[in-house]
Coordinates of C-alpha atoms in Angstrom, one line a residue:
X1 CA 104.7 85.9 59.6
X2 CA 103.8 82.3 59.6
X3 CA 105.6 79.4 61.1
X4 CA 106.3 78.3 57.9
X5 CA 108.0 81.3 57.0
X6 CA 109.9 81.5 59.8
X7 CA 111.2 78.4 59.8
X8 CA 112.0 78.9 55.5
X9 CA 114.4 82.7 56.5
X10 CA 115.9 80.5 59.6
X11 CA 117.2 77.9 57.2
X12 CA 118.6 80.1 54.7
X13 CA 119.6 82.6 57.1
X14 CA 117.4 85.8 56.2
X15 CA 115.9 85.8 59.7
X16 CA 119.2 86.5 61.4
X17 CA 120.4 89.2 59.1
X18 CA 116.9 90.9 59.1
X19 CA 116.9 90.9 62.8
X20 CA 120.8 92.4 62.4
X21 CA 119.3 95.2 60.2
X22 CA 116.1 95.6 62.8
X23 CA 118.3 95.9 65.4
X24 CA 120.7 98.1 64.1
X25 CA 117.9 100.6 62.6
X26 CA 116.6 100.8 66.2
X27 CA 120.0 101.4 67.8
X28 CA 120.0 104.4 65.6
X29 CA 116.9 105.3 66.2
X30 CA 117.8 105.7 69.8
X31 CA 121.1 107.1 69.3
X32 CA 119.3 110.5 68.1
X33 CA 117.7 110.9 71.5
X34 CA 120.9 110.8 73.0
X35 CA 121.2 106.9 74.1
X36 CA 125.1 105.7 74.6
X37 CA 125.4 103.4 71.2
X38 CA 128.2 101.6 72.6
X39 CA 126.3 100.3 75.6
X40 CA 122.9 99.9 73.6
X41 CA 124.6 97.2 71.0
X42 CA 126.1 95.3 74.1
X43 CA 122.5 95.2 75.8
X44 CA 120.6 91.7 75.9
X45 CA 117.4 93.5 76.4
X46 CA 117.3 95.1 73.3
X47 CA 119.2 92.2 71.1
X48 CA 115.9 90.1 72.5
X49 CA 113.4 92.4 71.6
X50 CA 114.6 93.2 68.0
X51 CA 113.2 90.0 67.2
X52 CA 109.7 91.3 67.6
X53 CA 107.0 88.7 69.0
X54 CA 103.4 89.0 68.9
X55 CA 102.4 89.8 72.8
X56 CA 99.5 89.5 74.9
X57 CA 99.2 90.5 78.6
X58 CA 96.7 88.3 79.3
X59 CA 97.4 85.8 77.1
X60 CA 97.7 81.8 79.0
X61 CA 101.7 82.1 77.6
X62 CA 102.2 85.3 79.9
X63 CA 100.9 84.0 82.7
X64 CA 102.1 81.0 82.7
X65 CA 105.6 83.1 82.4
X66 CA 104.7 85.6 85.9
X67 CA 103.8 82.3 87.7
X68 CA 107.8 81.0 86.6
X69 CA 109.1 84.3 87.5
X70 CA 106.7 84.6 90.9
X71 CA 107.9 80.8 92.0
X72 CA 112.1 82.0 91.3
X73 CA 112.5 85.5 92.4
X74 CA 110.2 86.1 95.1
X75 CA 111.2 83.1 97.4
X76 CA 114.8 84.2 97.3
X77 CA 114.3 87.9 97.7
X78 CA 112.1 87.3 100.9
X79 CA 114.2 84.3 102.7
X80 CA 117.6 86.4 101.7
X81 CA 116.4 89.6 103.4
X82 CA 114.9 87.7 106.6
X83 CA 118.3 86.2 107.1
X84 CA 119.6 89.3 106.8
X85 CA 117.7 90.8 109.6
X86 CA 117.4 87.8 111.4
X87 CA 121.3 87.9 111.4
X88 CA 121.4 91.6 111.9
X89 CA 119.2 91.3 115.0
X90 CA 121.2 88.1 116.5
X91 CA 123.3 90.7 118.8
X92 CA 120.4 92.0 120.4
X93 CA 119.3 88.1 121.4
X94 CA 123.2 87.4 122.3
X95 CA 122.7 90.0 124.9
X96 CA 120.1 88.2 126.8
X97 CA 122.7 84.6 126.5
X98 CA 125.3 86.6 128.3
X99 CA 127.1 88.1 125.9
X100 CA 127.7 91.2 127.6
X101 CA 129.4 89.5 130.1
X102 CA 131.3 87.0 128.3
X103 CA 132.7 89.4 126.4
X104 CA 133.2 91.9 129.1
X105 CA 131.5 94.7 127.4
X106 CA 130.0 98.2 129.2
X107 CA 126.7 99.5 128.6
X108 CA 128.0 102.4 126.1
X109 CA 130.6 99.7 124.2
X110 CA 127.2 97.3 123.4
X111 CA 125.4 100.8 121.8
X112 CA 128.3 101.1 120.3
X113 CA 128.0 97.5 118.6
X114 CA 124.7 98.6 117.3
X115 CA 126.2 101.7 115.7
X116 CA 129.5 100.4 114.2
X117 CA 127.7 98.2 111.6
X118 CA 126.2 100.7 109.9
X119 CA 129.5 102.8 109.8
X120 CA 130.4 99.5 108.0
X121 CA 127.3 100.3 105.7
X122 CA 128.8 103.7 105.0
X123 CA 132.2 102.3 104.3
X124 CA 131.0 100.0 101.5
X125 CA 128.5 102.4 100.0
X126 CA 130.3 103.3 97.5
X127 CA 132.3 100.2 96.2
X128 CA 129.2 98.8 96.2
X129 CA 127.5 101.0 93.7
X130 CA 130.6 101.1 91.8
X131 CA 130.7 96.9 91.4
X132 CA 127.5 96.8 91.0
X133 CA 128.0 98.6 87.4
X134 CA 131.2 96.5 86.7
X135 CA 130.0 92.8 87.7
X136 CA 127.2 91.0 86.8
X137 CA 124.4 91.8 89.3
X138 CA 123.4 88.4 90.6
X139 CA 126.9 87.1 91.1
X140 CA 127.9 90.0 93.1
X141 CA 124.8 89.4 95.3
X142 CA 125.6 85.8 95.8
X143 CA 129.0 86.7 96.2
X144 CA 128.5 89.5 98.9
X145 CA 125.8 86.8 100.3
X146 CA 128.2 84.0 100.7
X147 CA 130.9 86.9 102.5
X148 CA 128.4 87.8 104.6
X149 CA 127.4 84.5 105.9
X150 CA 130.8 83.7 106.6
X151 CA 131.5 87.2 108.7
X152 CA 128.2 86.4 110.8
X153 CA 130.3 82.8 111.9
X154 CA 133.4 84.7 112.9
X155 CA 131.1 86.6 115.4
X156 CA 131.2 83.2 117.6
X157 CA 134.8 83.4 118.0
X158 CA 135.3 87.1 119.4
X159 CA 135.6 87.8 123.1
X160 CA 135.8 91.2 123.3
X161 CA 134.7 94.3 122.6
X162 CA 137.7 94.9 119.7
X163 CA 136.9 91.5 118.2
X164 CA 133.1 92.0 118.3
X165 CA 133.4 96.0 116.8
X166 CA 135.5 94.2 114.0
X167 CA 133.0 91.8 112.5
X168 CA 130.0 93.9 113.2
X169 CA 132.0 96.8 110.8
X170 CA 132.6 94.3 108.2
X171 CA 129.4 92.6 108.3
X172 CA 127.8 96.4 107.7
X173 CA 130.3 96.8 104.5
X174 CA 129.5 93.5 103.0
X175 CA 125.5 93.3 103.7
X176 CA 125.3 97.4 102.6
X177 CA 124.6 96.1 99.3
X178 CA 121.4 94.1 99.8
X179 CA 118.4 96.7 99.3
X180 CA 119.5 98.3 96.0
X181 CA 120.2 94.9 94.3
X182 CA 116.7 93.6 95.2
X183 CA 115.1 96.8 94.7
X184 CA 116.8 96.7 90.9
X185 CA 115.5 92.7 90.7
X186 CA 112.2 93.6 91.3
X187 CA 111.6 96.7 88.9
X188 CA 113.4 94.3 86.2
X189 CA 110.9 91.7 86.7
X190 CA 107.8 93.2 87.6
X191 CA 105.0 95.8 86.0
X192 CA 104.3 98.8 87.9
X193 CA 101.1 97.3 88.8
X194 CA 102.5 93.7 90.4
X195 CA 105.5 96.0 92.4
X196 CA 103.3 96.5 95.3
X197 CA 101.8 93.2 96.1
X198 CA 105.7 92.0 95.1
X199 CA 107.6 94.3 97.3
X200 CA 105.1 93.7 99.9
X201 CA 105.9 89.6 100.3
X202 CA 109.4 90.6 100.3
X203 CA 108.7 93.4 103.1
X204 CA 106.7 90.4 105.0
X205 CA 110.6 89.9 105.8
X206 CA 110.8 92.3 108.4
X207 CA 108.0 90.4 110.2
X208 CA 109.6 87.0 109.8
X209 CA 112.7 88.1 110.5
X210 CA 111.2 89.1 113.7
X211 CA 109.3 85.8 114.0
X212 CA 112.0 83.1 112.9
X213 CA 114.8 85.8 114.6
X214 CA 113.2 85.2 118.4
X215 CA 112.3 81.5 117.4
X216 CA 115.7 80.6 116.9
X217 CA 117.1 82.3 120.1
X218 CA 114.2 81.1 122.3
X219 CA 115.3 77.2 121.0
X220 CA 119.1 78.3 121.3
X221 CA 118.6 79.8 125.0
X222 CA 117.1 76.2 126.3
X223 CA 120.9 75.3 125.9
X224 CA 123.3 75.4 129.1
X225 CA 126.3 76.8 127.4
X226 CA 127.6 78.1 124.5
X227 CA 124.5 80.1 123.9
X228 CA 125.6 83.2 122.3
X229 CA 127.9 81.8 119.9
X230 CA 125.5 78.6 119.0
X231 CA 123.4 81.5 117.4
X232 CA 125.9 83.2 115.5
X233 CA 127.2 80.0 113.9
X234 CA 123.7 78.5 113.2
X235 CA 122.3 81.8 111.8
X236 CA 125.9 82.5 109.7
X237 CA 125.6 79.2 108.4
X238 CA 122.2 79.1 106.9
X239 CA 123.2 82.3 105.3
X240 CA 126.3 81.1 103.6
X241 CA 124.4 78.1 102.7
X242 CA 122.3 80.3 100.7
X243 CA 124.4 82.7 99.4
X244 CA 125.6 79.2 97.3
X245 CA 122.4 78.5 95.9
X246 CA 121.7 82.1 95.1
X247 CA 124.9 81.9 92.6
X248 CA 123.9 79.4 91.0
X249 CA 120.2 80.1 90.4
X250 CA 119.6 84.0 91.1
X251 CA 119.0 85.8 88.2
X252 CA 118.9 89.9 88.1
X253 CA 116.7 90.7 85.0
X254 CA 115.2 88.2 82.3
X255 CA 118.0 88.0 80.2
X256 CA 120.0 86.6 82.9
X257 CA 117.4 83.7 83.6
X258 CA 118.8 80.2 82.5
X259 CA 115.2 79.0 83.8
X260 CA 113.8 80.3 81.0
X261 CA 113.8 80.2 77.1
X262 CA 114.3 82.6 74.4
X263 CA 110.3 83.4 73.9
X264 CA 109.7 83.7 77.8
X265 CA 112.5 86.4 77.8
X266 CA 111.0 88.2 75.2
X267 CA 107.7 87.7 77.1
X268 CA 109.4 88.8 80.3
X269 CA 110.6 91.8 78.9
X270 CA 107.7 93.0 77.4
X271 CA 105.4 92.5 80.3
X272 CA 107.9 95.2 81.6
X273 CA 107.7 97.5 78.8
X274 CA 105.2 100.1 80.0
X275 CA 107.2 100.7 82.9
X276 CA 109.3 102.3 81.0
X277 CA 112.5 102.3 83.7
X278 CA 114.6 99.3 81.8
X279 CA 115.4 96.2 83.0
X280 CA 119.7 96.2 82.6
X281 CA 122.3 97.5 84.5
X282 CA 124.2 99.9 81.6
X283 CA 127.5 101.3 82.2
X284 CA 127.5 104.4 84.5
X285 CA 126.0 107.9 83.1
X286 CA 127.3 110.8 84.6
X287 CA 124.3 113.2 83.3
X288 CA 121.8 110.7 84.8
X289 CA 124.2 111.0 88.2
X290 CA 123.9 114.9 88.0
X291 CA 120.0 114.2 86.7
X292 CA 119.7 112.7 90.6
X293 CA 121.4 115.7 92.1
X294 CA 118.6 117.9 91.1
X295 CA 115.5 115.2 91.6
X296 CA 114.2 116.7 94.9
X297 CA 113.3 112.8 95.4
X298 CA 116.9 112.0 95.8
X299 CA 116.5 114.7 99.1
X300 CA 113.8 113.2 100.5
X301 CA 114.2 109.6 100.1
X302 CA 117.6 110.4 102.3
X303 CA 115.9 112.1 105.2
X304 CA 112.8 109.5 105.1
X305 CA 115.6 106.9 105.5
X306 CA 117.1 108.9 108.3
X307 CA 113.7 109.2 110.0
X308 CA 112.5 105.7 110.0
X309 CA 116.4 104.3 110.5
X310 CA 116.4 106.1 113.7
X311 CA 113.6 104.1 115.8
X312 CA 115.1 101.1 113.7
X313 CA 118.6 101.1 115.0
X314 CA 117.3 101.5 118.5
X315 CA 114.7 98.6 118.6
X316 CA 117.0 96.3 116.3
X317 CA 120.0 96.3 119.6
X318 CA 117.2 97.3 122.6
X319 CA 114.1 95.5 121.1
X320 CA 114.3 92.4 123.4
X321 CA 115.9 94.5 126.7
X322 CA 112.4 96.9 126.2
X323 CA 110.3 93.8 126.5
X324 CA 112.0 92.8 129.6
X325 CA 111.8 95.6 131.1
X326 CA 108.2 95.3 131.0
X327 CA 108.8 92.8 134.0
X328 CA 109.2 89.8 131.4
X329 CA 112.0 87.1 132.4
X330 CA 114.9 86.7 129.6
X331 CA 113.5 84.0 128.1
X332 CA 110.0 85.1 128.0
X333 CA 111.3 88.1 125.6
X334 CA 112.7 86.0 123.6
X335 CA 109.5 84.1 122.7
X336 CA 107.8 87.5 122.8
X337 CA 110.0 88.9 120.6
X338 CA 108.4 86.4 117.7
X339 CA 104.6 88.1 118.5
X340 CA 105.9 91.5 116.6
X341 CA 107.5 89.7 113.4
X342 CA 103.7 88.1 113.1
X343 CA 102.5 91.3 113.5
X344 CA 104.2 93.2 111.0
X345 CA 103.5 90.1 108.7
X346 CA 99.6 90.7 108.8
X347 CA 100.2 94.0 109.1
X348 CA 101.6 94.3 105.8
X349 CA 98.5 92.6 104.3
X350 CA 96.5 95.0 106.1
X351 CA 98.7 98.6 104.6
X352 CA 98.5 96.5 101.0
X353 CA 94.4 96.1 101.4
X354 CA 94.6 100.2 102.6
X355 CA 96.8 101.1 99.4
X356 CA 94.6 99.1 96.9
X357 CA 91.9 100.9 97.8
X358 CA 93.0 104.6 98.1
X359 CA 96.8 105.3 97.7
X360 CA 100.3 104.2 98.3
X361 CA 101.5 107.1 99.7
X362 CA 97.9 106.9 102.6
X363 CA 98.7 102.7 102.9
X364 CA 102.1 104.1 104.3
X365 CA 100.9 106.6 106.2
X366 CA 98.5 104.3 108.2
X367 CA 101.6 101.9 109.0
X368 CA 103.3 105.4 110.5
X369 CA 99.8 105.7 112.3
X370 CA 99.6 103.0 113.5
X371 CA 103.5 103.7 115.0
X372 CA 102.9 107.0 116.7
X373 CA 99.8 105.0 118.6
X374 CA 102.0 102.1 119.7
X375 CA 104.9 104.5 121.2
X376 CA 102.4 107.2 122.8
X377 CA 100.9 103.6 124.5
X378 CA 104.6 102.5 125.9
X379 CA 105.1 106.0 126.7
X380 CA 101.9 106.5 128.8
X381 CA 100.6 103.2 130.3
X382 CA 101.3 102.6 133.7
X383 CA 104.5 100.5 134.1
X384 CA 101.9 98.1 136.4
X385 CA 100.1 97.1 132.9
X386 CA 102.8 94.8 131.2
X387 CA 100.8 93.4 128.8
X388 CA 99.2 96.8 127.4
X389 CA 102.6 98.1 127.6
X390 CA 104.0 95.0 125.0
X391 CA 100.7 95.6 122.9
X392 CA 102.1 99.2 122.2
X393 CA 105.4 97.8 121.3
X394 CA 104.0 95.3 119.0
X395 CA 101.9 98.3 117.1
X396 CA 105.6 100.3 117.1
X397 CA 106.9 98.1 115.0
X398 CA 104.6 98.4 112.4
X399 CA 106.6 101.7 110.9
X400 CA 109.0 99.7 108.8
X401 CA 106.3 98.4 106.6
X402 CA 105.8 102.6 104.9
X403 CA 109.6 101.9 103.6
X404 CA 107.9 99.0 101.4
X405 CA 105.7 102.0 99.7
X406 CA 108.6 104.1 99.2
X407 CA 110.4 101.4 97.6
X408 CA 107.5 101.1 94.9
X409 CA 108.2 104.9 94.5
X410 CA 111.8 104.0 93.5
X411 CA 110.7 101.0 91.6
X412 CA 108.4 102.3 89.4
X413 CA 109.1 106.1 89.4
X414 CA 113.1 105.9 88.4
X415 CA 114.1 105.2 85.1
X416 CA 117.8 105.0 83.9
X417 CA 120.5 102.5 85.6
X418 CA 123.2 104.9 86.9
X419 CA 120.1 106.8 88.7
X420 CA 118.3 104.1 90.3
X421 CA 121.7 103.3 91.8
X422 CA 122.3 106.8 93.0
X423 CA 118.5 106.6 94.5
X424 CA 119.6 103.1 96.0
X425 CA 122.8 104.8 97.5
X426 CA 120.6 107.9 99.0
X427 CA 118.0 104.9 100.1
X428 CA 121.2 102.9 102.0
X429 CA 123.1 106.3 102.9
X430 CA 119.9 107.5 105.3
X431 CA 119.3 104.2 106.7
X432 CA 122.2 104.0 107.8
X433 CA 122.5 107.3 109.2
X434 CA 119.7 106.8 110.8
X435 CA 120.6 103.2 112.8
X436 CA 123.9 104.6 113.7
X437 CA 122.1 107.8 115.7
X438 CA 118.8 105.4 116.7
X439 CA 121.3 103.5 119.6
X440 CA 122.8 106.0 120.9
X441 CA 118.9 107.8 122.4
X442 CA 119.5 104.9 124.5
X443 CA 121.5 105.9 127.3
X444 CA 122.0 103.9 130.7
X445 CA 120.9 106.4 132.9
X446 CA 117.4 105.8 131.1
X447 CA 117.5 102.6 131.5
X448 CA 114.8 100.6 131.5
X449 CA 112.2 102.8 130.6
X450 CA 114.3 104.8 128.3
X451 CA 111.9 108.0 128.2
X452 CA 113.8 109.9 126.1
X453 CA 114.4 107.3 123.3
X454 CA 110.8 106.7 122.9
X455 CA 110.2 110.4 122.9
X456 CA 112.8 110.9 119.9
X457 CA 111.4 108.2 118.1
X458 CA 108.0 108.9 118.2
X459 CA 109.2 112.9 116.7
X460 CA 110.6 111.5 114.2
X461 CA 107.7 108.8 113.0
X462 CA 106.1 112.1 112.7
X463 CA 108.4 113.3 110.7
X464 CA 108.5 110.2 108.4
X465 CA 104.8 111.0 108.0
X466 CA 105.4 114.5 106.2
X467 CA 108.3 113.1 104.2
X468 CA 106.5 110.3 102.7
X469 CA 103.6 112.4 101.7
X470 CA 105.9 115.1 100.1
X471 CA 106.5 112.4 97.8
X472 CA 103.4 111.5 97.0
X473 CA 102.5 114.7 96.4
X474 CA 105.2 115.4 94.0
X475 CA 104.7 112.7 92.0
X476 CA 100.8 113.7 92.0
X477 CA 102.0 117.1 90.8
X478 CA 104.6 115.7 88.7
X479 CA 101.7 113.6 86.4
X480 CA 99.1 116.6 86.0
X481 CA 101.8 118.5 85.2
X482 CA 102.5 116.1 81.9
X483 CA 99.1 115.1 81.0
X484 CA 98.5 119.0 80.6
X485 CA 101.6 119.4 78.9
X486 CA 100.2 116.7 76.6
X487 CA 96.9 118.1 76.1
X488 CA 98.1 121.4 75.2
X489 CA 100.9 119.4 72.7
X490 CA 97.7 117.7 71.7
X491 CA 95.7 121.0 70.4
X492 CA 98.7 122.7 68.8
X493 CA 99.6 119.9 66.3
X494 CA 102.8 118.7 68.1
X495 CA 102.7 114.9 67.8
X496 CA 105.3 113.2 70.3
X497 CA 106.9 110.5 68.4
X498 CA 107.7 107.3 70.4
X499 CA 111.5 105.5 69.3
X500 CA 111.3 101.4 69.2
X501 CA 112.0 100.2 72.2
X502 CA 112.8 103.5 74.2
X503 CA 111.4 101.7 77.4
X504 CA 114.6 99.7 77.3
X505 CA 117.3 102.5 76.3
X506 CA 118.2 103.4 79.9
X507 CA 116.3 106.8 79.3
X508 CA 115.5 108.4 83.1
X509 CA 111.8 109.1 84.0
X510 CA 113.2 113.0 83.3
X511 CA 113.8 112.2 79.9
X512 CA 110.9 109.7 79.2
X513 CA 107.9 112.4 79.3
X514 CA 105.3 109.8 78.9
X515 CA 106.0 108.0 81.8
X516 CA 103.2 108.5 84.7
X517 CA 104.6 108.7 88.4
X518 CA 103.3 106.0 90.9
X519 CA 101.3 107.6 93.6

């Protein structure tokens, strides 16, 4: 249609009630493949795209639209998750500013502090899936943001074990909520294709974290006093500072995105159509809950988390005591504590260059590889070699960067909105299983080689490394499985009939046969 004509319905109203009818034929169209109706005439997704718009991929329009999207979404996601694990980490450097002693607490009570947020993560696991239906998506992330910040300021004014056990609990509750509201913001945004180089700047957090984490301490710890609790209330701060902006700028899918106008949402949204998982949060579905019960996935992506949460929870509260007890002073591991966060940051370059160029599932596997060498190095290099000894640690933490591939699993190989949650919930629920066992392998009488930590973390790094190829392999089994269902459709006359707009209809990737798994 020409601009003329457009502009000829607008004024006498024919292009709104056409696009009415459009919209309503397609809402019926999708109501005979079971879509909920209700939700489908609420959704903003759809009500955009029933104006249809002519679309290019690699038109100047739609790039000029990524680069908007690139320059909102992904510096937020990556400086909201390193504050989060920068203030996550913050009790591990309090323990080297004396707060131990300060607050009078006993080797198993500080363990115990490491554990006890992630019994906080398990409390709020499920009122956060549930608001996370029932409020819009960004404000309950800036929301939870701003909570959180303000949680990580009370820590400064707790002197005991009770006070400290309190705040870590809540801080666990509140934060729980973080990985499954990014992961949801970057499969609305982003093509299958652009996931992995997105969800691999926003796993560069774990490295900056690291980095900005020991930077912080090392500047705090040249302080006389009032170490400890300088940290908290400068690290809380900056995260409730941002938890602000976030409300007012943070947007959860295109529709949401004040940034841009009517035609870039449309644009947005179709650059997102062949991934064929949606891009809105609909009401909940119990079928696509039960769907999630029976996805083997849903299995797997819980022990994974279990597995790599282990050796997290133990180097997140010992990671700066293991690199003194390498015969560094306190304040030397502090600074050292930065040389891993740059590590995993090039390091997660490094996996993306290995996955472009084979697979997913083998870039995450040579991260896990890369692991088991680092530990075997701590675990058998004469105490006499410090420096060898901290190069092994440094290569240890390279195993969180395999949980960024998983995440493009779940990104781009989940469709429907009450079952990505479910797979976000089984995501958080094994992490956090995982960090509440991974302190406790650290027991005084090992102290300060702790043998037998190291010896359960690197079992179950091997263990990560079958889980996360089970995975892959599924999903490789999963797609030949459908292309020869296809091909035998093809030479019996059954033509598969596609619905307008079924991308966007909150079908699961059960339902939606022509969707291809990543691998």
């Amino acid at each position: 249609m020409s601009s003329d004509k457009k502009e000829m319905d607008a004024a006498s109203g024919m292009d709104g009630e056409v696009g009415d009818i459009s919209k309503a034929t397609k809402i019926e169209g999708l109501a005979k493949i079971g879509v909920d109706k209700e939700a489908a005439e609420k959704d903003k997704a759809l009500e955009l795209l029933s104006a249809q718009i002519d679309f290019d991929p690699n038109s100047a329009e739609a790039k000029a639209v990524l680069r908007k999207i690139d320059l909102k979404i992904i510096p937020m996601v990556l400086v909201v998750y390193t504050l989060m694990l920068v203030d996550k980490n913050s009790l591990s450097y309090a323990a080297i500013m004396g707060v131990k002693t300060d607050a009078n607490l006993t080797a198993s009570e500080y363990s115990w502090l490491g554990s006890i947020v992630y019994f906080g993560y398990l409390a709020g696991e499920i009122p956060s899936t549930f608001f996370m239906q029932r409020i819009p998506l960004a404000k309950y992330f800036s929301g939870m943001v701003i909570i959180w910040g303000g949680i990580v300021l009370m820590h400064a004014a707790c002197h005991d074990f009770g006070g400290l056990a309190a705040v870590r609990f809540l801080l666990g509750a509140i934060e729980v909520c973080t990985a499954p509201c990014v992961i949801y913001i970057l499969g609305s945004w982003y093509t299958k294709e652009e996931q992995i180089a997105r969800v691999a700047l926003w796993y560069t957090s774990s490295g900056f974290g690291n980095l900005f984490g020991g930077f912080f301490a090392w500047i705090i710890y040249q302080a006389g006093s009032f170490r400890w609790q300088g940290l908290f209330l400068f690290e809380g701060g900056l995260t409730f500072v941002l938890g602000i902006v976030l409300y007012f700028t943070l947007a959860a899918s295109p529709t949401d995105a004040k940034w841009l106008n009517k035609r870039e949402k449309t644009i947005a949204l179709e650059r997102c159509r062949s991934n064929k998982t949606g891009t809105e949060v609909w009401r909940f579905n119990k079928e696509q809950l039960k769907e999630s019960f029976r996805d083997p996935r849903f299995y797997l992506i819980f022990m994974l988390l279990v597995s790599t949460g282990l050796p997290n929870g133990g180097l997140t509260v010992f990671g700066p005591s293991i690199i003194s007890a390498f015969g560094f002073t306190n304040e030397q591991s502090t600074l050292l504590s930065m040389a891993p966060g740059a590590a995993a940051v090039f390091g997660t370059f490094v996996a993306l260059f290995v996955a472009k160029h084979t697979s997913r599932t083998i870039g995450g596997l040579w991260t896990l590889l890369l692991s088991c060498v680092g530990v075997v190095m701590m675990l058998t290099i004469p105490e006499e070699h410090a420096a060898a000894r901290y190069g092994g640690y440094i290569l240890t933490l390279q195993f969180p960067i395999s949980v960024m591939f998983l995440i493009t699993f779940m990104t781009a190989g989940v469709g429907g909105s009450t079952k990505k949650l479910a797979f976000g919930a089984s995501y958080q629920l094994g992490y956090t299983v995982g960090n509440i066992i991974g302190p406790q392998t650290y027991r005084q009488q090992d102290a300060p080689n702790y043998y037998t930590a190291k010896y359960t973390m690197l079992a179950f790094l091997l263990i990560t490394m079958v889980l996360l190829a089970s995975i892959g392999l599924l999903h490789m089994y999963w797609n030949k499985q459908r292309d020869r269902q296809d091909a035998l459709d093809a030479q019996n006359g059954i033509e598969h009939i596609a619905i307008d707009n079924e991308e966007f209809a909150d079908l699961t990737d059960f339902q939606l046969k022509s969707m291809r798994y990543p691998v």
